[in-house]
Amino acid sequence: MVQDRYGDAGVLRLAEVERPMPGAGEVLVRVHAAALNHGDRVDLHGEPRIARLQLGVRRPKVAIPGRAVAGTVELAGPGVPDWAPGDAVLCETSKRGFAEFVAVPAARLAAKPAGVTFEQAATLPVSGTTALQALSTVDVDENRRCKVLVNGASGGVGTFAVQLARLAGATVTAVCSPRNADRARALGATEVIDYTRDDFTRGAERYDAVIDLAGGYTVAGMLGVLTERGVFIGCNGTGGPVLGPLPRLATILTWSVWRRGKVKVLLNRPDPADLTTLAAMVADGRLRPEIERVLPLAETAAALRAMETEHARGKIVLTV
């Protein structure tokens, strides 16, 4: 799937391009499944526009989007002794994932267990790792009934965060739309707050951790519902078409100076060790990727439109 310019999903087109070749330290992966993520929307629109300083000012520097893939090793480049053709893998790429083949640094690969489908595996890079890295900053103590609130619990990251917090022994409160309430409870949330009706920042309940994946509330308001030892983790936020979430992230960083160790900005980092951990949890049935729909690669534009216009209910996966 190629985009030659920024715009809506209509700028994407299916095209034949030259097959990439792995360089030193790289592996060529035959993609079987790729999952959509919020970053793909940023790449598509080139918004917030400040992101174009990295993506390309007038047009995308990299024409093929897609960052979360699962597939099989097709060819190992020079200096890669640990992977061989046919090995089943998952990884986070630097774009170029919505394609039949992608060249990836071998250091980013994790092995896919036999009990995990390629579609399930593709959901773990970015969304799964973001949730796991968020929970790693929370001191979950089951003995003191740690309470974790997840704002944006029905999205790709949120559905993982709810499950991982519950698996760690926390009591989980999910903030989502009413249509996703039953699903949040099924994933392990003890309480569900309907953000269209209730404002949890005005309530009396206090939480040991607030994981903010959706914005919609002031940072000060969310800090106000923390316990004395509580932690706020901001992973995203809304904003204008130019600066996007940067003003909100700047606010979080400012608060982090005053409440050192209690306020954190979480930026996902590719980590094959995290992918290995998550894949093992899926394989043994402890973790369940919530896949809303599966579409063929040729319908990437439709998949992105669905992600933009509908309330998130887990992940959308493309098959190749």
Short mmCIF file of N, CA and C in Angstrom, two decimals, residues 109-233:
data_model
loop_
_atom_site.label_atom_id
_atom_site.label_comp_id
_atom_site.label_asym_id
_atom_site.label_seq_id
_atom_site.Cartn_x
_atom_site.Cartn_y
_atom_site.Cartn_z
N LEU A 109 13.32 -8.41 16.13
CA LEU A 109 12.47 -9.58 15.95
C LEU A 109 12.25 -10.34 17.24
N ALA A 110 11.04 -10.88 17.38
CA ALA A 110 10.73 -11.84 18.44
C ALA A 110 10.10 -13.06 17.79
N ALA A 111 10.32 -14.22 18.36
CA ALA A 111 9.76 -15.45 17.82
C ALA A 111 8.28 -15.55 18.13
N LYS A 112 7.50 -15.98 17.14
CA LYS A 112 6.07 -16.20 17.34
C LYS A 112 5.84 -17.63 17.81
N PRO A 113 5.23 -17.83 18.98
CA PRO A 113 4.93 -19.20 19.44
C PRO A 113 3.94 -19.89 18.51
N ALA A 114 4.01 -21.19 18.47
CA ALA A 114 3.13 -21.96 17.58
C ALA A 114 1.66 -21.77 17.93
N GLY A 115 1.34 -21.52 19.19
CA GLY A 115 -0.05 -21.39 19.59
C GLY A 115 -0.65 -20.02 19.37
N VAL A 116 0.09 -19.12 18.72
CA VAL A 116 -0.39 -17.76 18.47
C VAL A 116 -0.55 -17.57 16.97
N THR A 117 -1.71 -17.09 16.53
CA THR A 117 -1.92 -16.86 15.10
C THR A 117 -1.15 -15.62 14.66
N PHE A 118 -0.92 -15.51 13.36
CA PHE A 118 -0.24 -14.32 12.83
C PHE A 118 -1.07 -13.07 13.09
N GLU A 119 -2.39 -13.20 13.00
CA GLU A 119 -3.26 -12.04 13.27
C GLU A 119 -3.11 -11.59 14.72
N GLN A 120 -3.11 -12.53 15.65
CA GLN A 120 -2.92 -12.17 17.05
C GLN A 120 -1.55 -11.55 17.28
N ALA A 121 -0.53 -12.15 16.68
CA ALA A 121 0.84 -11.66 16.88
C ALA A 121 1.00 -10.24 16.38
N ALA A 122 0.33 -9.89 15.29
CA ALA A 122 0.48 -8.55 14.71
C ALA A 122 -0.08 -7.46 15.61
N THR A 123 -0.97 -7.81 16.54
CA THR A 123 -1.53 -6.80 17.43
C THR A 123 -0.57 -6.42 18.56
N LEU A 124 0.45 -7.21 18.80
CA LEU A 124 1.30 -7.01 19.97
C LEU A 124 2.32 -5.88 19.82
N PRO A 125 3.00 -5.74 18.66
CA PRO A 125 3.89 -4.59 18.52
C PRO A 125 3.09 -3.28 18.61
N VAL A 126 3.62 -2.30 19.23
CA VAL A 126 3.06 -0.96 19.45
C VAL A 126 1.96 -1.00 20.52
N SER A 127 0.80 -1.58 20.23
CA SER A 127 -0.30 -1.56 21.20
C SER A 127 0.02 -2.38 22.44
N GLY A 128 0.41 -3.62 22.24
CA GLY A 128 0.71 -4.48 23.38
C GLY A 128 1.91 -3.98 24.17
N THR A 129 2.97 -3.58 23.46
CA THR A 129 4.17 -3.12 24.16
C THR A 129 3.93 -1.81 24.89
N THR A 130 3.11 -0.92 24.32
CA THR A 130 2.80 0.33 25.01
C THR A 130 2.10 0.04 26.33
N ALA A 131 1.12 -0.85 26.31
CA ALA A 131 0.39 -1.21 27.53
C ALA A 131 1.32 -1.85 28.55
N LEU A 132 2.16 -2.77 28.10
CA LEU A 132 3.08 -3.45 29.02
C LEU A 132 4.06 -2.47 29.64
N GLN A 133 4.58 -1.55 28.83
CA GLN A 133 5.54 -0.57 29.34
C GLN A 133 4.87 0.41 30.30
N ALA A 134 3.59 0.71 30.07
CA ALA A 134 2.86 1.56 31.01
C ALA A 134 2.71 0.87 32.36
N LEU A 135 2.33 -0.40 32.34
CA LEU A 135 2.14 -1.13 33.59
C LEU A 135 3.45 -1.37 34.32
N SER A 136 4.57 -1.40 33.59
CA SER A 136 5.86 -1.63 34.23
C SER A 136 6.27 -0.46 35.12
N THR A 137 5.64 0.70 34.94
CA THR A 137 5.95 1.86 35.77
C THR A 137 5.05 1.94 37.00
N VAL A 138 4.11 1.00 37.12
CA VAL A 138 3.16 1.00 38.24
C VAL A 138 3.55 -0.07 39.25
N ASP A 139 3.60 0.31 40.51
CA ASP A 139 3.90 -0.64 41.58
C ASP A 139 2.60 -1.31 42.02
N VAL A 140 2.27 -2.40 41.34
CA VAL A 140 1.02 -3.11 41.63
C VAL A 140 1.25 -4.05 42.81
N ASP A 141 0.54 -3.81 43.88
CA ASP A 141 0.63 -4.64 45.08
C ASP A 141 -0.74 -5.24 45.36
N GLU A 142 -0.91 -6.51 45.03
CA GLU A 142 -2.21 -7.16 45.18
C GLU A 142 -2.67 -7.16 46.63
N ASN A 143 -1.72 -7.21 47.57
CA ASN A 143 -2.08 -7.28 48.98
C ASN A 143 -2.74 -6.01 49.49
N ARG A 144 -2.42 -4.88 48.87
CA ARG A 144 -3.07 -3.65 49.31
C ARG A 144 -4.16 -3.21 48.32
N ARG A 145 -4.56 -4.14 47.46
CA ARG A 145 -5.67 -3.89 46.55
C ARG A 145 -5.43 -2.65 45.70
N CYS A 146 -4.36 -2.67 44.98
CA CYS A 146 -3.99 -1.57 44.10
C CYS A 146 -5.10 -1.30 43.09
N LYS A 147 -5.44 -0.02 42.91
CA LYS A 147 -6.50 0.37 41.99
C LYS A 147 -5.89 1.10 40.79
N VAL A 148 -6.21 0.62 39.61
CA VAL A 148 -5.70 1.21 38.37
C VAL A 148 -6.88 1.65 37.52
N LEU A 149 -6.84 2.89 37.04
CA LEU A 149 -7.86 3.39 36.12
C LEU A 149 -7.24 3.53 34.73
N VAL A 150 -7.94 3.01 33.72
CA VAL A 150 -7.49 3.10 32.34
C VAL A 150 -8.48 3.97 31.57
N ASN A 151 -8.04 5.15 31.15
CA ASN A 151 -8.88 6.05 30.37
C ASN A 151 -8.63 5.78 28.88
N GLY A 152 -9.67 5.30 28.19
CA GLY A 152 -9.51 4.85 26.81
C GLY A 152 -9.33 3.35 26.77
N ALA A 153 -10.20 2.66 27.53
CA ALA A 153 -10.01 1.23 27.77
C ALA A 153 -10.44 0.35 26.61
N SER A 154 -11.13 0.90 25.62
CA SER A 154 -11.65 0.05 24.56
C SER A 154 -10.78 0.02 23.31
N GLY A 155 -9.73 0.85 23.27
CA GLY A 155 -8.87 0.89 22.10
C GLY A 155 -7.83 -0.22 22.11
N GLY A 156 -6.96 -0.18 21.12
CA GLY A 156 -5.96 -1.23 21.00
C GLY A 156 -5.06 -1.33 22.21
N VAL A 157 -4.52 -0.19 22.67
CA VAL A 157 -3.67 -0.19 23.85
C VAL A 157 -4.50 -0.46 25.10
N GLY A 158 -5.69 0.16 25.16
CA GLY A 158 -6.52 0.05 26.35
C GLY A 158 -6.96 -1.36 26.66
N THR A 159 -7.32 -2.13 25.65
CA THR A 159 -7.77 -3.51 25.90
C THR A 159 -6.64 -4.37 26.46
N PHE A 160 -5.40 -4.07 26.04
CA PHE A 160 -4.25 -4.77 26.63
C PHE A 160 -3.99 -4.27 28.05
N ALA A 161 -4.09 -2.96 28.25
CA ALA A 161 -3.79 -2.38 29.57
C ALA A 161 -4.74 -2.92 30.64
N VAL A 162 -6.02 -3.03 30.31
CA VAL A 162 -7.00 -3.57 31.27
C VAL A 162 -6.62 -4.99 31.67
N GLN A 163 -6.31 -5.81 30.68
CA GLN A 163 -5.98 -7.20 30.98
C GLN A 163 -4.67 -7.33 31.76
N LEU A 164 -3.67 -6.58 31.36
CA LEU A 164 -2.37 -6.69 32.02
C LEU A 164 -2.43 -6.19 33.45
N ALA A 165 -3.20 -5.14 33.69
CA ALA A 165 -3.35 -4.64 35.06
C ALA A 165 -4.06 -5.68 35.93
N ARG A 166 -5.08 -6.28 35.38
CA ARG A 166 -5.82 -7.31 36.13
C ARG A 166 -4.92 -8.53 36.39
N LEU A 167 -4.16 -8.94 35.39
CA LEU A 167 -3.25 -10.08 35.57
C LEU A 167 -2.19 -9.80 36.63
N ALA A 168 -1.82 -8.53 36.77
CA ALA A 168 -0.83 -8.16 37.77
C ALA A 168 -1.42 -8.13 39.17
N GLY A 169 -2.75 -8.24 39.28
CA GLY A 169 -3.39 -8.27 40.58
C GLY A 169 -4.11 -7.01 40.97
N ALA A 170 -4.19 -6.03 40.06
CA ALA A 170 -4.86 -4.77 40.37
C ALA A 170 -6.37 -4.89 40.21
N THR A 171 -7.08 -4.01 40.89
CA THR A 171 -8.50 -3.80 40.63
C THR A 171 -8.60 -2.71 39.58
N VAL A 172 -9.28 -3.00 38.47
CA VAL A 172 -9.23 -2.12 37.30
C VAL A 172 -10.56 -1.41 37.09
N THR A 173 -10.46 -0.09 36.87
CA THR A 173 -11.61 0.72 36.44
C THR A 173 -11.36 1.14 35.00
N ALA A 174 -12.32 0.86 34.13
CA ALA A 174 -12.20 1.18 32.71
C ALA A 174 -13.08 2.38 32.37
N VAL A 175 -12.53 3.33 31.64
CA VAL A 175 -13.30 4.48 31.15
C VAL A 175 -13.46 4.30 29.65
N CYS A 176 -14.71 4.18 29.20
CA CYS A 176 -14.98 3.95 27.78
C CYS A 176 -16.41 4.33 27.47
N SER A 177 -16.84 4.14 26.23
CA SER A 177 -18.21 4.43 25.84
C SER A 177 -19.12 3.30 26.30
N PRO A 178 -20.43 3.55 26.42
CA PRO A 178 -21.34 2.50 26.91
C PRO A 178 -21.38 1.27 26.01
N ARG A 179 -21.15 1.41 24.72
CA ARG A 179 -21.21 0.25 23.83
C ARG A 179 -20.07 -0.73 24.09
N ASN A 180 -19.02 -0.25 24.76
CA ASN A 180 -17.87 -1.11 25.04
C ASN A 180 -17.79 -1.56 26.49
N ALA A 181 -18.81 -1.23 27.28
CA ALA A 181 -18.77 -1.52 28.72
C ALA A 181 -18.69 -3.02 28.99
N ASP A 182 -19.52 -3.80 28.33
CA ASP A 182 -19.53 -5.25 28.59
C ASP A 182 -18.19 -5.88 28.21
N ARG A 183 -17.61 -5.40 27.12
CA ARG A 183 -16.32 -5.95 26.70
C ARG A 183 -15.24 -5.61 27.73
N ALA A 184 -15.26 -4.40 28.27
CA ALA A 184 -14.27 -4.01 29.28
C ALA A 184 -14.39 -4.91 30.51
N ARG A 185 -15.62 -5.21 30.91
CA ARG A 185 -15.82 -6.10 32.07
C ARG A 185 -15.31 -7.50 31.75
N ALA A 186 -15.55 -7.96 30.53
CA ALA A 186 -15.10 -9.30 30.15
C ALA A 186 -13.57 -9.40 30.16
N LEU A 187 -12.89 -8.27 29.93
CA LEU A 187 -11.44 -8.27 29.92
C LEU A 187 -10.84 -8.17 31.32
N GLY A 188 -11.70 -7.88 32.32
CA GLY A 188 -11.21 -7.86 33.69
C GLY A 188 -11.50 -6.62 34.49
N ALA A 189 -12.18 -5.63 33.90
CA ALA A 189 -12.49 -4.41 34.64
C ALA A 189 -13.57 -4.69 35.68
N THR A 190 -13.33 -4.26 36.90
CA THR A 190 -14.31 -4.42 37.97
C THR A 190 -15.39 -3.35 37.88
N GLU A 191 -14.98 -2.15 37.48
CA GLU A 191 -15.90 -1.03 37.34
C GLU A 191 -15.70 -0.40 35.97
N VAL A 192 -16.80 0.07 35.37
CA VAL A 192 -16.73 0.74 34.08
C VAL A 192 -17.40 2.11 34.21
N ILE A 193 -16.71 3.14 33.77
CA ILE A 193 -17.24 4.50 33.82
C ILE A 193 -17.56 4.95 32.39
N ASP A 194 -18.79 5.39 32.20
CA ASP A 194 -19.26 5.90 30.91
C ASP A 194 -18.83 7.36 30.80
N TYR A 195 -17.85 7.62 29.94
CA TYR A 195 -17.32 8.98 29.85
C TYR A 195 -18.32 9.97 29.26
N THR A 196 -19.37 9.46 28.60
CA THR A 196 -20.38 10.36 28.04
C THR A 196 -21.34 10.88 29.11
N ARG A 197 -21.32 10.24 30.29
CA ARG A 197 -22.25 10.63 31.37
C ARG A 197 -21.54 11.07 32.64
N ASP A 198 -20.44 10.41 32.96
CA ASP A 198 -19.81 10.63 34.26
C ASP A 198 -18.39 11.17 34.10
N ASP A 199 -18.01 12.05 34.99
CA ASP A 199 -16.66 12.62 35.02
C ASP A 199 -15.95 12.08 36.25
N PHE A 200 -15.06 11.12 36.03
CA PHE A 200 -14.41 10.46 37.18
C PHE A 200 -13.51 11.42 37.95
N THR A 201 -13.08 12.53 37.31
CA THR A 201 -12.21 13.47 38.01
C THR A 201 -12.97 14.26 39.07
N ARG A 202 -14.30 14.19 39.05
CA ARG A 202 -15.12 14.87 40.06
C ARG A 202 -15.62 13.91 41.14
N GLY A 203 -15.26 12.64 41.01
CA GLY A 203 -15.73 11.64 41.97
C GLY A 203 -14.84 11.57 43.20
N ALA A 204 -15.27 10.76 44.15
CA ALA A 204 -14.55 10.62 45.41
C ALA A 204 -13.53 9.48 45.38
N GLU A 205 -13.60 8.61 44.37
CA GLU A 205 -12.70 7.46 44.31
C GLU A 205 -11.27 7.91 44.02
N ARG A 206 -10.31 7.21 44.61
CA ARG A 206 -8.90 7.50 44.40
C ARG A 206 -8.19 6.26 43.87
N TYR A 207 -7.17 6.50 43.03
CA TYR A 207 -6.52 5.40 42.31
C TYR A 207 -5.00 5.45 42.53
N ASP A 208 -4.41 4.25 42.53
CA ASP A 208 -2.97 4.15 42.66
C ASP A 208 -2.25 4.42 41.35
N ALA A 209 -2.98 4.31 40.25
CA ALA A 209 -2.41 4.64 38.94
C ALA A 209 -3.54 5.05 38.00
N VAL A 210 -3.28 6.08 37.23
CA VAL A 210 -4.18 6.49 36.14
C VAL A 210 -3.38 6.42 34.86
N ILE A 211 -3.81 5.56 33.94
CA ILE A 211 -3.17 5.43 32.63
C ILE A 211 -4.06 6.11 31.62
N ASP A 212 -3.60 7.24 31.11
CA ASP A 212 -4.40 8.07 30.21
C ASP A 212 -4.03 7.80 28.77
N LEU A 213 -4.92 7.14 28.05
CA LEU A 213 -4.68 6.80 26.64
C LEU A 213 -5.53 7.62 25.70
N ALA A 214 -6.45 8.43 26.23
CA ALA A 214 -7.43 9.09 25.37
C ALA A 214 -7.55 10.59 25.58
N GLY A 215 -7.01 11.14 26.66
CA GLY A 215 -7.22 12.56 26.92
C GLY A 215 -8.67 12.81 27.32
N GLY A 216 -9.17 14.00 27.03
CA GLY A 216 -10.56 14.32 27.33
C GLY A 216 -10.77 14.92 28.71
N TYR A 217 -9.77 14.85 29.56
CA TYR A 217 -9.83 15.41 30.91
C TYR A 217 -8.56 16.23 31.14
N THR A 218 -8.63 17.22 32.02
CA THR A 218 -7.43 17.99 32.32
C THR A 218 -6.44 17.12 33.10
N VAL A 219 -5.17 17.43 32.91
CA VAL A 219 -4.15 16.70 33.64
C VAL A 219 -4.32 16.95 35.14
N ALA A 220 -4.60 18.20 35.52
CA ALA A 220 -4.79 18.52 36.93
C ALA A 220 -5.94 17.72 37.53
N GLY A 221 -7.02 17.55 36.75
CA GLY A 221 -8.16 16.79 37.22
C GLY A 221 -7.82 15.34 37.46
N MET A 222 -7.03 14.76 36.59
CA MET A 222 -6.65 13.36 36.76
C MET A 222 -5.65 13.17 37.89
N LEU A 223 -4.78 14.14 38.08
CA LEU A 223 -3.86 14.07 39.21
C LEU A 223 -4.62 14.15 40.53
N GLY A 224 -5.76 14.82 40.50
CA GLY A 224 -6.55 14.99 41.70
C GLY A 224 -7.21 13.72 42.20
N VAL A 225 -7.27 12.67 41.37
CA VAL A 225 -7.90 11.42 41.81
C VAL A 225 -6.86 10.37 42.18
N LEU A 226 -5.60 10.77 42.29
CA LEU A 226 -4.55 9.83 42.68
C LEU A 226 -4.47 9.72 44.20
N THR A 227 -4.09 8.54 44.67
CA THR A 227 -3.77 8.37 46.08
C THR A 227 -2.44 9.08 46.36
N GLU A 228 -2.05 9.09 47.61
CA GLU A 228 -0.81 9.77 47.99
C GLU A 228 0.39 9.21 47.25
N ARG A 229 0.40 7.91 47.02
CA ARG A 229 1.52 7.28 46.32
C ARG A 229 1.17 6.97 44.87
N GLY A 230 0.08 7.54 44.37
CA GLY A 230 -0.39 7.24 43.02
C GLY A 230 0.51 7.81 41.93
N VAL A 231 0.40 7.19 40.73
CA VAL A 231 1.20 7.57 39.57
C VAL A 231 0.27 7.86 38.40
N PHE A 232 0.57 8.93 37.67
CA PHE A 232 -0.15 9.25 36.44
C PHE A 232 0.76 8.99 35.25
N ILE A 233 0.25 8.23 34.27
CA ILE A 233 1.02 7.92 33.06
C ILE A 233 0.23 8.43 31.86
#
